[in-house]
PDB file of C-alpha atoms and ligand atoms in Angstrom:
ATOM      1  CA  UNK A   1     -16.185  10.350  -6.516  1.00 62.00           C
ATOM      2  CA  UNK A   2     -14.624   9.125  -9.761  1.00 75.00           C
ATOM      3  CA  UNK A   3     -16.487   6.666 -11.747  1.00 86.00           C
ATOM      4  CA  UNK A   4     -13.931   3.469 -11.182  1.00 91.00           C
ATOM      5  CA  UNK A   5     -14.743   2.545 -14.915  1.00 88.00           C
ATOM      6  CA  UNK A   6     -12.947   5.469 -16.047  1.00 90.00           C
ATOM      7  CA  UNK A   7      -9.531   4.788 -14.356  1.00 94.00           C
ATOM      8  CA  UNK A   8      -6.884   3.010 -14.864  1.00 96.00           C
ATOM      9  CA  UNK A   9      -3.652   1.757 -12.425  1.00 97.00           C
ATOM     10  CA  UNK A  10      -0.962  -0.179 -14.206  1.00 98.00           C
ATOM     11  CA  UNK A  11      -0.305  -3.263 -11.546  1.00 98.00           C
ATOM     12  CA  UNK A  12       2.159  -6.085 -10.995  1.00 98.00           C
ATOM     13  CA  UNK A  13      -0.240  -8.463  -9.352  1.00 97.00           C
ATOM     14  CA  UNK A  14      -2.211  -9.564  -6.716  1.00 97.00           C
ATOM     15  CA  UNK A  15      -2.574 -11.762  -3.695  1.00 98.00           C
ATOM     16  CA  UNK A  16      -5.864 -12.691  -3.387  1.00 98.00           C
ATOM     17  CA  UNK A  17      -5.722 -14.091   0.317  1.00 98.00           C
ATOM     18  CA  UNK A  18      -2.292 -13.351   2.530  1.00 98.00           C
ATOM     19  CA  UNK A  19      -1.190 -13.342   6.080  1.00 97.00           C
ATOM     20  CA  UNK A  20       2.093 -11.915   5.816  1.00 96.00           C
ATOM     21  CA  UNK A  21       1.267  -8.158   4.133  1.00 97.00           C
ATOM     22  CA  UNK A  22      -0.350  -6.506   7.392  1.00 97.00           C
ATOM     23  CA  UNK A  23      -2.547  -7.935  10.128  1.00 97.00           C
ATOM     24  CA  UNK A  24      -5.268 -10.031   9.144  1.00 97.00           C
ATOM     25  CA  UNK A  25      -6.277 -12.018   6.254  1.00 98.00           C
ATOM     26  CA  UNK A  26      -5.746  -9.420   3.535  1.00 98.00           C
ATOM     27  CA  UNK A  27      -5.770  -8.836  -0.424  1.00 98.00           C
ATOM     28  CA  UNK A  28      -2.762  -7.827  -1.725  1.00 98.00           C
ATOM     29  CA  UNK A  29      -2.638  -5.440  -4.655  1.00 98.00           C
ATOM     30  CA  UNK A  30       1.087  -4.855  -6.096  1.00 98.00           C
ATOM     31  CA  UNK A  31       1.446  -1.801  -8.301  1.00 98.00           C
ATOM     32  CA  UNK A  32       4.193  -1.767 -10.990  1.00 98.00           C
ATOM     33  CA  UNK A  33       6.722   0.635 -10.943  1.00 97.00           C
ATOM     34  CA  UNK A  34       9.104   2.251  -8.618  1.00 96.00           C
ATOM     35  CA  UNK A  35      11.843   5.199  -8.412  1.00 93.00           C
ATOM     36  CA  UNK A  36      13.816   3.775  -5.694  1.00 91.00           C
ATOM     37  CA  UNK A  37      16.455   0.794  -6.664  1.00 89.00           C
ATOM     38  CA  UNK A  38      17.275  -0.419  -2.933  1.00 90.00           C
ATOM     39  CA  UNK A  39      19.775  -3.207  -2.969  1.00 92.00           C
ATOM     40  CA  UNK A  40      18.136  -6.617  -2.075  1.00 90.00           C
ATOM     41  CA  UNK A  41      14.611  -5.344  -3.246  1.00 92.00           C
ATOM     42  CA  UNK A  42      12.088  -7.711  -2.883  1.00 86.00           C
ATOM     43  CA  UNK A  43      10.027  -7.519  -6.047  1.00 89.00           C
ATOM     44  CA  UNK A  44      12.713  -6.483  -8.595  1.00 93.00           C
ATOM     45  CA  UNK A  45       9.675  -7.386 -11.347  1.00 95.00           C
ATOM     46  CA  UNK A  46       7.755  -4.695 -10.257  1.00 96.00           C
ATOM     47  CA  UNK A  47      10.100  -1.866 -10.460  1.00 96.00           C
ATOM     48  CA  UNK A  48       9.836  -0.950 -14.330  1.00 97.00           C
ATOM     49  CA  UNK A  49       7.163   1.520 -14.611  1.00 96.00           C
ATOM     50  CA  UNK A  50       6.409   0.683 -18.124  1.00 96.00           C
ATOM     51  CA  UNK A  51       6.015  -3.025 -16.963  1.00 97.00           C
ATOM     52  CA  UNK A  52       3.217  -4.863 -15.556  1.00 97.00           C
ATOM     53  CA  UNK A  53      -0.274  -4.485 -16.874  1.00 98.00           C
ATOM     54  CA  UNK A  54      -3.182  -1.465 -16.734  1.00 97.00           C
ATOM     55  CA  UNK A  55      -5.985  -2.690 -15.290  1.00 98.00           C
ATOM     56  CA  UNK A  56      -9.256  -0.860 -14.541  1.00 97.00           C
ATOM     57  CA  UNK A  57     -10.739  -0.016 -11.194  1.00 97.00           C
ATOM     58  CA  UNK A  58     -13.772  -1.161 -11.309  1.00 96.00           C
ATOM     59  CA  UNK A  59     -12.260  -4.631 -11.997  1.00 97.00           C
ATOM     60  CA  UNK A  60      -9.921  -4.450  -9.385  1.00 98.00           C
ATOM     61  CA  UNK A  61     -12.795  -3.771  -7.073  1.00 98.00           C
ATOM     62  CA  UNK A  62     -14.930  -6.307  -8.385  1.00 97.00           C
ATOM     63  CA  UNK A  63     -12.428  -8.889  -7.272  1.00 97.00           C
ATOM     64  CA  UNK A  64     -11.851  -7.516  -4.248  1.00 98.00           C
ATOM     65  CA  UNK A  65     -15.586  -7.503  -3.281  1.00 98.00           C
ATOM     66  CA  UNK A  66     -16.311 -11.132  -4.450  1.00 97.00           C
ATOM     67  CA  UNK A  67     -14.627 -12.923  -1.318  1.00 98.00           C
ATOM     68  CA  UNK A  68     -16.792 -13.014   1.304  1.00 98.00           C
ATOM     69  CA  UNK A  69     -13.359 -13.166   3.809  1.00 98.00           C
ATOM     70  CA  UNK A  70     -11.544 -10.503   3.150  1.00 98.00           C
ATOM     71  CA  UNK A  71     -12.304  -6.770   4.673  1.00 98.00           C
ATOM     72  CA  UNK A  72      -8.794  -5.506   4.679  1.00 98.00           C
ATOM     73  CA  UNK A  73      -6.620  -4.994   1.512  1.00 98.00           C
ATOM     74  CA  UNK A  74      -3.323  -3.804   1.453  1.00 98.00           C
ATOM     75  CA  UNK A  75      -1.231  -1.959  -1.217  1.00 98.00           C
ATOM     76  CA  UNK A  76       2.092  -3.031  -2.192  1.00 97.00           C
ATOM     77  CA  UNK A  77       4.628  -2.393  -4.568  1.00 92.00           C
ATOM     78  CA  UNK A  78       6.471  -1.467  -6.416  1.00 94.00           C
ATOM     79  CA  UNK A  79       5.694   1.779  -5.094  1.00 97.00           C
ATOM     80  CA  UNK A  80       1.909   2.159  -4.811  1.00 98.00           C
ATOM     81  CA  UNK A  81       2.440   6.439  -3.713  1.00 98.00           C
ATOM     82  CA  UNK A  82       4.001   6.582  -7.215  1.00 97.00           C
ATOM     83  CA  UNK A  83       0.250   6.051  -8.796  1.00 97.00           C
ATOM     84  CA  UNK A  84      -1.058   7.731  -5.659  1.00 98.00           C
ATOM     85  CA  UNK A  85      -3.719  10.154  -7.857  1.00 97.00           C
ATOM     86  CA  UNK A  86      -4.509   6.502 -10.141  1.00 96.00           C
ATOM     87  CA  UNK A  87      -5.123   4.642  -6.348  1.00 97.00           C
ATOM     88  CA  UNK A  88      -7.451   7.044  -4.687  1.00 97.00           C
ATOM     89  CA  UNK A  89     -10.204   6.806  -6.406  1.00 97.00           C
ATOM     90  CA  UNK A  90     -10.628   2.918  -5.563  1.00 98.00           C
ATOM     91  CA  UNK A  91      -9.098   4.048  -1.790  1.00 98.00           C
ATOM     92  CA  UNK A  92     -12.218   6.121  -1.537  1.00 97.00           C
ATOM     93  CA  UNK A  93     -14.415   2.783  -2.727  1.00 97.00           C
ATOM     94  CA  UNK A  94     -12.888   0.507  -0.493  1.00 98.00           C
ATOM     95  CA  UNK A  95     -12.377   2.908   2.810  1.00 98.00           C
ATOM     96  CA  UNK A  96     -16.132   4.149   2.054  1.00 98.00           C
ATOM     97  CA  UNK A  97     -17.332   0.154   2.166  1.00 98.00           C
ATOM     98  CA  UNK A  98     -15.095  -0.136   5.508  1.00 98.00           C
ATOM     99  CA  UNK A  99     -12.151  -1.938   4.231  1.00 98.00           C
ATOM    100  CA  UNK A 100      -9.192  -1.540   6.405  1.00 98.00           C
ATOM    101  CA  UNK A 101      -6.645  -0.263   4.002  1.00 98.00           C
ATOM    102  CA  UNK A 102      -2.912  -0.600   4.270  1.00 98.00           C
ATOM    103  CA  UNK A 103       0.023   0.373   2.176  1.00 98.00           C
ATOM    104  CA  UNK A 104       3.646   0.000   1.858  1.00 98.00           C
ATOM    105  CA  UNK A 105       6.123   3.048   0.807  1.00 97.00           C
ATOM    106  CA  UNK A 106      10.021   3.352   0.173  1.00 96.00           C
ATOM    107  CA  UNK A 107       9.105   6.974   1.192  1.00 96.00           C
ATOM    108  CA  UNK A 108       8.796   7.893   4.686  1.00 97.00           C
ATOM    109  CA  UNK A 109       6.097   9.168   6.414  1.00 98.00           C
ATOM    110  CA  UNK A 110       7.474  12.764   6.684  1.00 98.00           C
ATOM    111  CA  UNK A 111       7.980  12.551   2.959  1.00 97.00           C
ATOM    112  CA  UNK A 112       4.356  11.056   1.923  1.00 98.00           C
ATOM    113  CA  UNK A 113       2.671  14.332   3.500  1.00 98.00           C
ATOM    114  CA  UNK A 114       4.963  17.080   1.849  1.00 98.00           C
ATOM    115  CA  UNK A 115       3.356  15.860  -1.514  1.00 98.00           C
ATOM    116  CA  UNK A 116      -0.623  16.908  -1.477  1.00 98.00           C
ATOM    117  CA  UNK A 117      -1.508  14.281  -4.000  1.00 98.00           C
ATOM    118  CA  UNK A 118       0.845  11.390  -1.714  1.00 98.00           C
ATOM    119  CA  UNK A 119      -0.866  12.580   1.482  1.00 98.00           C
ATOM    120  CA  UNK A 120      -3.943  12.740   0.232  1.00 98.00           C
ATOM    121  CA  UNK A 121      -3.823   8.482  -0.667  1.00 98.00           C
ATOM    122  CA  UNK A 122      -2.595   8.368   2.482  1.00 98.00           C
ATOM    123  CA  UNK A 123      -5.245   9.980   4.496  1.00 98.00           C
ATOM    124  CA  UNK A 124      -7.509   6.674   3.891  1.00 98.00           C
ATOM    125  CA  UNK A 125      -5.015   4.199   4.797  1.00 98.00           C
ATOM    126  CA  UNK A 126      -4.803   2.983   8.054  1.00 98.00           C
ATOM    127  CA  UNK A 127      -1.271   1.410   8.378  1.00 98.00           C
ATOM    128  CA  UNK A 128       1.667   2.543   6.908  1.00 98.00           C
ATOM    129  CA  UNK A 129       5.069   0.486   6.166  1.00 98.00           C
ATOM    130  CA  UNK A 130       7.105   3.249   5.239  1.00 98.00           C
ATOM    131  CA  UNK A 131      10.865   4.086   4.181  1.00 96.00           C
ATOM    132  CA  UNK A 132      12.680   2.231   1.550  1.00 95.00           C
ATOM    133  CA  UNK A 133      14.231  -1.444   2.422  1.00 95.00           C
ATOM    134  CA  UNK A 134      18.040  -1.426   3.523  1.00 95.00           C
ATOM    135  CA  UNK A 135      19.844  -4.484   3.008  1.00 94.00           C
ATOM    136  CA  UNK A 136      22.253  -4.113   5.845  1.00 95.00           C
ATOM    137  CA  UNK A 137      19.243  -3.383   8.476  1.00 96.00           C
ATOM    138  CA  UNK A 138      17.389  -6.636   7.110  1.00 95.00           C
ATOM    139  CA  UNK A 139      15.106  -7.888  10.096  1.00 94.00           C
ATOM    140  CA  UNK A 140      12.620 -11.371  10.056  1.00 93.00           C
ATOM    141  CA  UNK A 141      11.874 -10.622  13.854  1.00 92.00           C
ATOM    142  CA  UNK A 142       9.498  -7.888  13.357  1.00 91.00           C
ATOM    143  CA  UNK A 143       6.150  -8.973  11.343  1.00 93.00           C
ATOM    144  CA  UNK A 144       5.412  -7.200   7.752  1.00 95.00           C
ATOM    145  CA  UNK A 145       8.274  -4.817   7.472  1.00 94.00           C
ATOM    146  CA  UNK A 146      11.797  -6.126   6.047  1.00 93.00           C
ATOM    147  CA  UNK A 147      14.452  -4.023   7.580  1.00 96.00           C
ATOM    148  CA  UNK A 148      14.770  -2.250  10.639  1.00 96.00           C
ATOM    149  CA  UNK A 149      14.518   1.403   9.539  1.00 97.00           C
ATOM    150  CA  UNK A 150      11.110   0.398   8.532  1.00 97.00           C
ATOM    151  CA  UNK A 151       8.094   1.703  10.607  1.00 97.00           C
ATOM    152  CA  UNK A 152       4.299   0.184  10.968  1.00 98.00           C
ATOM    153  CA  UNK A 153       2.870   3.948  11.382  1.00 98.00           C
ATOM    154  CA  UNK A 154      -1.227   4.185  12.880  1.00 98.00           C
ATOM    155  CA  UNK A 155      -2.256   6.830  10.038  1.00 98.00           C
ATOM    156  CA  UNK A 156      -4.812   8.225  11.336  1.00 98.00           C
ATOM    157  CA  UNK A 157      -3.211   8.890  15.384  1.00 98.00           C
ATOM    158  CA  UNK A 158      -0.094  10.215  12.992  1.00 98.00           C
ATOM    159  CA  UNK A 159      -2.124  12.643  10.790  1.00 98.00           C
ATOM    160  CA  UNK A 160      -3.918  13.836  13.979  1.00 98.00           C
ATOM    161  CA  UNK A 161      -0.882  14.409  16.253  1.00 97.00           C
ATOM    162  CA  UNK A 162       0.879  16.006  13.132  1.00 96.00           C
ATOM    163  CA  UNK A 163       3.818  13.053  14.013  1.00 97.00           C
ATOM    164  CA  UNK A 164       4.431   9.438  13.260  1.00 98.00           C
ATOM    165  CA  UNK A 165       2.787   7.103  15.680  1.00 98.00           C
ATOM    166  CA  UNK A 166       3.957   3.896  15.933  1.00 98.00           C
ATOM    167  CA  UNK A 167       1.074   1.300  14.885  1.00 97.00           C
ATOM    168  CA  UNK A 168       0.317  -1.157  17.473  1.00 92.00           C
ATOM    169  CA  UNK A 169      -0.937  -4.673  17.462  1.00 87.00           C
ATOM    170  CA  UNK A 170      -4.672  -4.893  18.467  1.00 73.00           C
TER     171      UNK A 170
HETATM  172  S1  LIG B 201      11.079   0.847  -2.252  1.00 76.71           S
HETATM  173 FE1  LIG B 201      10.423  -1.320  -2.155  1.00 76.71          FE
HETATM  174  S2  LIG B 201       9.835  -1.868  -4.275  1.00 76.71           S
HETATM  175 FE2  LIG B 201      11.016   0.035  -4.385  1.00 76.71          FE
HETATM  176  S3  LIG B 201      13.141  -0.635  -4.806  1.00 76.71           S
HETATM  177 FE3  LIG B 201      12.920  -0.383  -2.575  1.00 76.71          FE
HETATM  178  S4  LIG B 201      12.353  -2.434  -1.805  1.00 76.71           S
HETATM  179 FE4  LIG B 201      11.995  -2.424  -4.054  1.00 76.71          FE
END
């Protein structure tokens, strides 16, 4: 495992407690940068991938461990797939400690696990919201997803039926 001192993720922010990224009480970790340019985007501030701010591991961890509350963290974006080799290392912390891990994509599942290094962050999450946001399918009936074409995949039933498998609500 790499030594979290060592790496570095450039990141748009944080949410240190939230209800609305995933089930749960979660910590929110928003990457900077992303390809896509989806009409309506969200978090137009985190698209630049020049933008935002490198932070180290370790200290991302480090505030992630300090609250007592959380045990789930979730990955946001920007595009947190487009750092996927920066992320994995702290993946690896966090799914080794029992976190339950969660990330959003503009790519699709069947995309994510074409790309070794993509599927490979992927293989310790344990939700995915995947596909990129569409304006003209925008949804606030279903929870944590903000259009319709978007999916709440169960990674690991998806990786081990070698299809996407709808996530569903414990
Ligand atoms: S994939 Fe997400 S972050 Fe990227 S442009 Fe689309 S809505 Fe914005």
């Amino acid at each position: 495992m790499k030594d979290l001192h060592d790496c570095w993720l450039r990141v748009a922010g944080r949410e240190e407690e939230s209800i609305v990224d995933g089930p749960g009480l979660r910590y929110v970790l928003f990457t900077q940068g992303c390809p896509r340019r989806c009409p309506g985007c969200h978090n137009p501030e985190t698209l630049d991938p020049n933008g935002g701010v490198l932070v180290r591991l370790d200290a991302i961890l480090n505030h992630i461990l300090k609250n007592p509350l959380i045990h789930r963290v979730t990955f946001s974006g920007g595009e947190p797939f487009m750092q996927a080799a920066e992320l994995i290392p702290l993946a690896e912390e966090l799914a080794g400690r029992g976190y339950h891990l969660m990330a959003y994509s503009g790519y699709t599942y069947e995309e994510l696990v074409e790309d070794p290094c993509k599927k490979a962050l992927l293989e310790l999450m344990d939700i995915l919201a995947d596909g990129p946001f569409i304006e003209e399918e925008k949804t606030l009936e279903r929870p944590f997803i903000g259009s319709k074409n978007q999916r709440l995949l169960d990674v690991k039933a998806s990786l081990k039926e070698g299809r996407p498998v709808l996530w569903q609500a414990e």
